[in-house]
Amino acid sequence: MSDISGKGEHDMKTLSTSAEDDSGHEIGIGDVQAVGLQKSFHLWSALGISFSVTSVPLAIGTYLSVSVGVGGSPVYFFGYVVSVIFNLCICASLAELAAVFPHSSGQLYWTSQLAPQRYARGLSYLVGWLTAAGYFFWTAATFLITSELIFALVQICHSHFTPLAWHYYMCYFAIGLWALLPNTVFFKWYPLFLQGLVVYINLGSLFILVLLLVRSSPKQTSEYVFKDFVNQTGWSSNAVVFFIGLLPGLTAINGFDSAAHMAEEMSEPSRQVPQVMFISAVASTIAGLPMILVYMFCITNPANLLDPLGGQPIVQLMVDSLHSLPLSIIGTLIFIICFACASITLLTTFTRIWWSLAREGGVPFSKFMARISDSSQLPINSIIFSVVACSLIGLLELGSATALNAILGSAVLCIFFSYAIPIACSLMSKRSAFERPHYFNLGKALGTALNLISVVWIIFVFVWLCFPLYLPVTMDNMNWAVLACAVVLLISGINWLIHAKTEFHVSRSIQRG
């Protein structure tokens, strides 16, 4: 196995100025040409990863449990719209960064290029750990949701069966092994699988949409969907309820950087990465809106969603609304396949983040984690570590489902935090890195405005994501997201003192005073 240590000695060169490649396309500032990884992904396969990471048309249904008592349908719909508008500002800001600095380290590398030189190394290290933690939690959450959907299907077919915690964990572990295979043994066919996945998600969503519209009766009124505010949270202010109910939209249109971590496996990353980021976000936004409306209009028994089959309200909705066991089974299978595939793509993203952080010396056993297999040209050690780590955190399900769900809820906090730092650094440097010609050029005025809106929005929602959904606060409903983020910071701090303080290195192609 070849060793990519991450101290600037690996087979990669960084271009400090813009240029053109042999085909005449512009190469972004800081564009990378990595020898270690094979160029396995192109525009459509990378789009398959980015689109399926969130799988918005289907995944948005899994947030029904949040909306039922937290504002109801109006918050679910209008909260999605508000969140999407501001999240697209973040996406545009990050896409421009990816065009200028295409690199598999994503926001870690962007921070190293944009932060004041005195703070670049420390901030880059922090961003790297926040990004890795966010996708680690997100990957584990997808494993869990998939296992819940599977046992919801079992309960549809066998209503008297009650799954135990260890049932969920064994299924959770099996999903991890399933996600491992396309990322290793069957990686040769992975890009083709990703192209088909985009088609599957959209066709599956269309099938669910038509099925619910045809079969559900009676449908909800427009007043229920757009006006009937439901506050069962214990919070006296409806404004507070609206803001804490933004979670579906914040989570659904997110993960913009997933394509950025594939940069060194794409032939033209300075163009393809920002294209994938923005196309995926816009497509997800458009696909999510009609699905939300269909879900809301087709709820026939809102009370059942508070205690749904398998913990998944979308399954309960289909059972209540489709009035058919075979159709409910088919609909649930569509969701199971979607989330099983999303588990694969999220594992891919997490492994590339962990590998790139290891390459820079930012994790324990960095040299081991950063190795590329000579036979497969894949970071096998990082891939196996990722599956093992996700499997270990899943053990919390055996002791406390509340604890695991609370930790996984911190994924959005970590990822948003990792977005805010490079965008803020861009503003502090007065966008000087964007003065040279580059693809996806927002321009000085628009770029500054979008960067500023993004940072303010992230700070704003960061506060609300730390609020508990329900009062009075108990051990069961407490929001543990801040504690989970604190644990991430603690672990990264310990690793810094023991290992990374001397080993962590990030190259800087642009020198600043």
XYZ file of C-alpha atoms in Angstrom, residues 94-503:
410
model
C -19.551 27.121 -0.825
C -19.835 26.365 -4.542
C -17.716 29.406 -5.343
C -15.131 28.269 -2.802
C -15.115 24.821 -4.417
C -14.541 26.399 -7.832
C -11.540 28.334 -6.575
C -10.127 25.675 -4.233
C -11.226 22.209 -5.446
C -9.805 19.770 -2.906
C -10.999 16.582 -1.217
C -10.529 18.203 2.200
C -13.332 20.634 1.331
C -13.881 23.296 3.963
C -10.700 22.257 5.809
C -8.621 23.274 2.795
C -10.727 26.346 2.060
C -10.145 27.579 5.601
C -6.394 27.041 5.297
C -6.320 29.251 2.204
C -8.594 32.021 3.477
C -7.850 32.378 7.193
C -5.131 34.742 8.444
C -1.872 32.812 8.341
C -1.481 32.998 12.110
C -4.766 31.137 12.684
C -5.035 29.070 9.489
C -3.594 25.856 10.883
C -5.720 25.753 14.037
C -8.936 26.768 12.295
C -8.380 24.253 9.516
C -7.897 21.482 12.055
C -11.106 22.495 13.866
C -13.097 22.623 10.627
C -11.776 19.211 9.593
C -12.959 17.610 12.808
C -16.348 19.342 12.693
C -16.883 18.147 9.125
C -15.862 14.590 9.957
C -18.071 14.556 13.071
C -21.055 15.915 11.174
C -20.914 13.241 8.486
C -20.107 10.563 11.053
C -23.320 11.363 12.918
C -25.271 11.716 9.687
C -24.074 8.339 8.389
C -24.963 6.611 11.653
C -28.375 8.320 11.627
C -29.086 6.943 8.165
C -28.135 3.438 9.291
C -30.596 3.817 12.176
C -33.445 5.192 10.058
C -33.005 2.329 7.607
C -33.212 -0.231 10.410
C -36.342 1.482 11.784
C -37.972 1.389 8.358
C -37.184 -2.311 8.015
C -38.806 -3.165 11.339
C -41.737 -0.899 10.535
C -42.250 -3.117 7.484
C -42.044 -6.193 9.719
C -44.734 -4.712 11.971
C -46.949 -3.989 8.975
C -46.827 -7.669 8.079
C -46.856 -8.979 11.682
C -48.677 -6.506 13.887
C -48.065 -8.463 17.109
C -44.287 -8.447 16.724
C -42.467 -5.973 18.995
C -38.819 -5.411 18.032
C -36.285 -5.084 20.836
C -33.243 -2.811 20.992
C -30.869 -5.578 19.928
C -33.051 -6.298 16.891
C -32.569 -2.714 15.744
C -28.833 -2.876 16.373
C -28.287 -6.102 14.439
C -30.140 -4.589 11.504
C -28.163 -1.355 11.964
C -24.912 -3.340 11.840
C -26.061 -5.213 8.727
C -26.742 -1.885 6.985
C -23.167 -0.865 7.777
C -21.827 -4.030 6.142
C -24.124 -3.475 3.176
C -22.767 0.081 2.744
C -19.215 -1.264 2.916
C -19.525 -3.503 -0.167
C -20.066 -0.888 -2.922
C -17.365 1.249 -1.334
C -14.817 -1.566 -1.607
C -15.487 -4.872 -3.384
C -17.963 -3.558 -5.963
C -16.500 -0.064 -6.356
C -15.902 -0.702 -10.052
C -19.646 -0.499 -10.668
C -20.299 2.232 -8.091
C -20.411 5.219 -10.519
C -22.987 3.422 -12.682
C -25.030 2.631 -9.571
C -24.993 6.338 -8.612
C -26.384 7.420 -11.959
C -29.260 4.981 -11.571
C -29.840 6.121 -7.996
C -30.880 9.626 -9.045
C -33.458 8.100 -11.406
C -34.672 5.717 -8.695
C -35.189 8.439 -6.092
C -37.218 10.580 -8.477
C -39.298 7.719 -9.890
C -39.888 6.349 -6.389
C -40.990 9.778 -5.198
C -43.342 10.147 -8.152
C -44.850 6.725 -7.440
C -45.442 7.608 -3.760
C -46.877 11.003 -4.740
C -49.393 9.553 -7.204
C -50.251 6.656 -4.898
C -51.073 8.912 -1.951
C -53.074 11.348 -4.062
C -55.165 8.539 -5.562
C -55.694 6.397 -2.470
C -55.871 8.729 0.526
C -59.351 9.774 1.591
C -60.533 12.040 3.046
C -57.795 14.558 2.361
C -56.931 17.428 4.636
C -58.202 20.936 3.911
C -56.042 23.861 2.821
C -56.667 25.400 6.256
C -55.064 22.369 7.909
C -52.041 22.504 5.604
C -51.384 26.254 5.578
C -53.143 27.808 8.596
C -53.858 25.418 11.477
C -50.932 26.069 13.806
C -50.436 23.225 16.302
C -48.459 23.929 19.457
C -48.029 20.940 21.751
C -44.487 21.877 22.747
C -45.111 23.717 26.012
C -43.496 26.866 24.592
C -45.854 29.846 24.949
C -44.516 31.729 21.924
C -45.551 30.588 18.463
C -42.482 32.342 17.059
C -40.259 30.082 19.150
C -42.183 27.057 17.912
C -41.692 28.163 14.300
C -37.939 28.541 14.690
C -37.398 25.257 16.532
C -39.522 23.632 13.825
C -37.066 24.593 11.074
C -35.189 21.293 11.435
C -36.792 19.490 8.438
C -35.775 22.187 5.983
C -32.357 22.711 7.558
C -31.552 19.012 7.337
C -33.188 18.274 3.985
C -31.300 20.878 1.933
C -27.824 20.398 3.347
C -24.634 18.423 2.825
C -23.558 20.768 0.036
C -19.903 19.857 0.496
C -20.372 16.140 -0.202
C -19.330 16.611 -3.846
C -16.304 18.677 -2.802
C -14.817 15.649 -1.037
C -14.799 13.804 -4.375
C -12.665 16.513 -6.027
C -9.541 14.400 -6.420
C -11.562 11.602 -8.007
C -13.037 13.880 -10.699
C -11.320 14.909 -13.926
C -12.353 18.576 -13.873
C -13.165 19.448 -10.264
C -13.009 23.249 -10.535
C -16.078 23.126 -12.803
C -17.773 19.852 -11.939
C -17.816 20.216 -8.152
C -19.673 23.571 -8.026
C -22.005 22.333 -10.766
C -22.900 19.259 -8.726
C -23.300 21.259 -5.518
C -25.729 23.793 -6.914
C -27.644 21.545 -9.311
C -28.219 19.008 -6.543
C -29.394 21.657 -4.065
C -31.808 23.274 -6.515
C -33.138 19.911 -7.730
C -33.644 18.763 -4.140
C -35.456 21.991 -3.295
C -37.831 21.679 -6.227
C -38.466 17.978 -5.609
C -39.124 18.489 -1.902
C -41.899 21.077 -2.179
C -44.602 18.954 -3.879
C -43.781 15.990 -1.646
C -44.344 18.065 1.503
C -47.714 19.228 0.197
C -48.743 15.684 -0.743
C -47.700 14.307 2.642
C -49.639 17.032 4.461
C -52.811 16.830 2.389
C -52.835 13.019 2.598
C -52.615 12.672 6.390
C -55.837 10.932 7.385
C -55.071 10.342 11.074
C -52.645 12.895 12.569
C -52.838 11.366 16.057
C -51.347 8.082 14.845
C -48.195 9.884 13.725
C -47.272 10.602 17.348
C -46.737 6.889 18.006
C -46.025 5.417 14.559
C -45.059 1.934 13.474
C -41.334 1.376 13.923
C -40.922 4.979 15.035
C -41.367 6.139 11.433
C -44.425 8.373 10.828
C -44.182 8.125 7.045
C -44.868 4.403 7.291
C -47.860 5.055 9.560
C -49.119 7.656 7.083
C -49.045 5.122 4.241
C -50.789 2.456 6.335
C -53.528 4.923 7.299
C -53.941 6.533 3.894
C -53.396 3.770 1.340
C -55.918 1.354 2.914
C -54.035 -1.549 1.362
C -51.473 -3.927 2.861
C -49.717 -4.682 -0.473
C -49.467 -0.986 -1.386
C -48.195 -0.112 2.104
C -45.518 -2.793 1.769
C -44.457 -1.527 -1.664
C -44.347 2.088 -0.450
C -42.265 1.159 2.603
C -39.868 -0.866 0.455
C -39.286 2.203 -1.721
C -38.218 4.136 1.371
C -36.061 1.269 2.675
C -34.157 0.965 -0.609
C -33.693 4.731 -0.782
C -32.199 4.961 2.711
C -30.105 1.832 2.245
C -28.578 3.491 -0.815
C -28.161 6.805 1.025
C -26.212 4.854 3.657
C -23.728 3.896 0.946
C -23.224 7.431 -0.349
C -22.943 8.946 3.123
C -20.327 6.358 4.031
C -18.434 7.331 0.871
C -18.465 10.995 1.872
C -17.458 10.314 5.466
C -14.569 8.061 4.427
C -13.177 10.683 2.035
C -13.368 13.349 4.747
C -11.621 11.113 7.275
C -8.993 10.082 4.705
C -8.251 13.671 3.699
C -7.981 14.715 7.374
C -5.651 11.784 8.001
C -3.559 12.753 4.968
C -2.925 16.092 6.634
C -1.917 14.385 9.901
C -5.099 15.436 11.725
C -6.292 12.112 13.188
C -4.745 9.383 15.346
C -2.692 6.843 13.337
C -2.693 9.284 10.428
C -0.216 7.391 8.240
C -2.240 4.193 8.558
C -5.556 5.963 7.856
C -4.134 7.879 4.891
C -2.854 4.853 2.980
C -4.176 4.158 -0.491
C -4.469 0.536 -1.563
C -2.202 -0.243 -4.508
C -4.688 -2.705 -5.976
C -7.927 -0.747 -5.658
C -6.585 2.829 -5.418
C -9.036 3.348 -2.539
C -8.482 4.489 1.063
C -9.401 1.040 2.387
C -8.187 1.655 5.950
C -10.324 4.790 6.307
C -13.318 3.003 4.816
C -13.069 0.103 7.272
C -12.497 2.498 10.185
C -15.627 4.455 9.207
C -17.814 1.343 9.304
C -16.345 0.225 12.638
C -16.807 3.692 14.174
C -20.441 3.914 13.032
C -21.054 0.389 14.358
C -19.677 1.326 17.772
C -21.823 4.427 18.191
C -24.802 2.275 17.232
C -24.244 0.285 20.432
C -25.852 3.208 22.258
C -29.122 1.947 20.824
C -28.858 -1.040 23.166
C -28.823 1.241 26.177
C -30.751 4.338 25.211
C -32.435 5.194 21.936
C -32.843 8.752 23.238
C -29.090 9.123 23.719
C -28.306 7.962 20.199
C -30.958 10.134 18.557
C -29.738 13.165 20.529
C -26.144 12.640 19.442
C -27.169 12.184 15.823
C -29.125 15.428 15.983
C -25.834 17.285 16.379
C -24.845 16.421 12.790
C -26.472 19.578 11.433
C -24.764 21.714 14.083
C -21.314 20.348 13.265
C -21.771 20.676 9.510
C -23.182 24.215 9.730
C -20.307 25.228 12.020
C -17.832 23.864 9.469
C -19.533 25.930 6.734
C -19.523 29.178 8.689
C -15.771 29.338 9.329
C -14.438 29.369 5.721
C -17.240 31.702 4.590
C -16.458 34.075 7.474
C -12.750 33.914 6.585
C -13.660 34.847 3.018
C -15.457 37.939 4.290
C -12.599 38.883 6.591
C -10.155 38.754 3.682
C -12.520 40.971 1.651
C -12.905 38.149 -0.879
C -9.380 38.754 -2.197
C -9.066 35.081 -3.203
C -11.838 35.550 -5.774
C -10.255 38.412 -7.704
C -8.769 36.138 -10.385
C -11.130 34.668 -13.029
C -12.854 31.479 -11.894
C -15.874 29.342 -12.607
C -19.114 30.066 -10.664
C -18.077 33.659 -10.062
C -20.622 35.402 -7.843
C -18.988 38.797 -8.234
C -17.904 41.075 -5.431
C -21.252 42.648 -4.522
C -23.456 39.553 -4.790
C -20.772 37.291 -3.348
C -20.284 39.530 -0.310
C -24.037 39.740 0.280
C -24.515 35.961 0.026
C -21.500 35.301 2.274
C -22.806 37.712 4.907
C -26.341 36.289 4.779
C -24.911 32.760 5.099
C -22.877 33.531 8.228
C -25.716 35.403 9.945
C -28.178 32.632 9.073
C -25.897 29.899 10.403
C -25.405 31.754 13.698
C -29.158 32.315 13.961
C -30.202 28.710 13.374
C -27.321 27.394 15.481
C -29.034 28.935 18.508
C -32.455 27.467 17.703
C -31.094 24.012 16.986
C -29.939 23.875 20.602
C -33.449 24.450 22.003
C -35.467 21.473 23.302
C -38.592 20.762 21.274
C -40.807 20.192 24.286
C -41.271 21.629 27.783
C -40.845 20.769 30.574
C -37.369 19.446 29.796
C -36.698 15.886 30.928
C -33.871 13.435 30.318
C -35.951 11.933 27.504
C -36.681 15.136 25.562
C -33.606 17.220 26.376
C -31.652 18.486 23.387
C -28.167 17.008 23.770
C -26.765 18.551 20.582
C -24.564 21.070 22.400
C -23.130 18.341 24.605
C -22.383 16.172 21.568
C -20.589 19.083 19.871
C -18.662 19.707 23.104
C -17.545 16.062 23.127
C -16.314 16.439 19.543
C -14.344 19.543 20.520
C -12.935 17.752 23.574
C -11.773 14.717 21.579
C -10.276 16.900 18.851
C -8.553 19.005 21.518
C -6.999 15.962 23.155
C -5.875 14.666 19.771
C -4.338 18.072 19.026
C -2.276 18.023 22.213
C -1.165 14.399 21.839
C -0.705 14.086 18.085
C -1.855 16.793 15.695
C -0.001 19.730 17.255
C 3.194 18.481 15.659
C 1.820 16.334 12.823
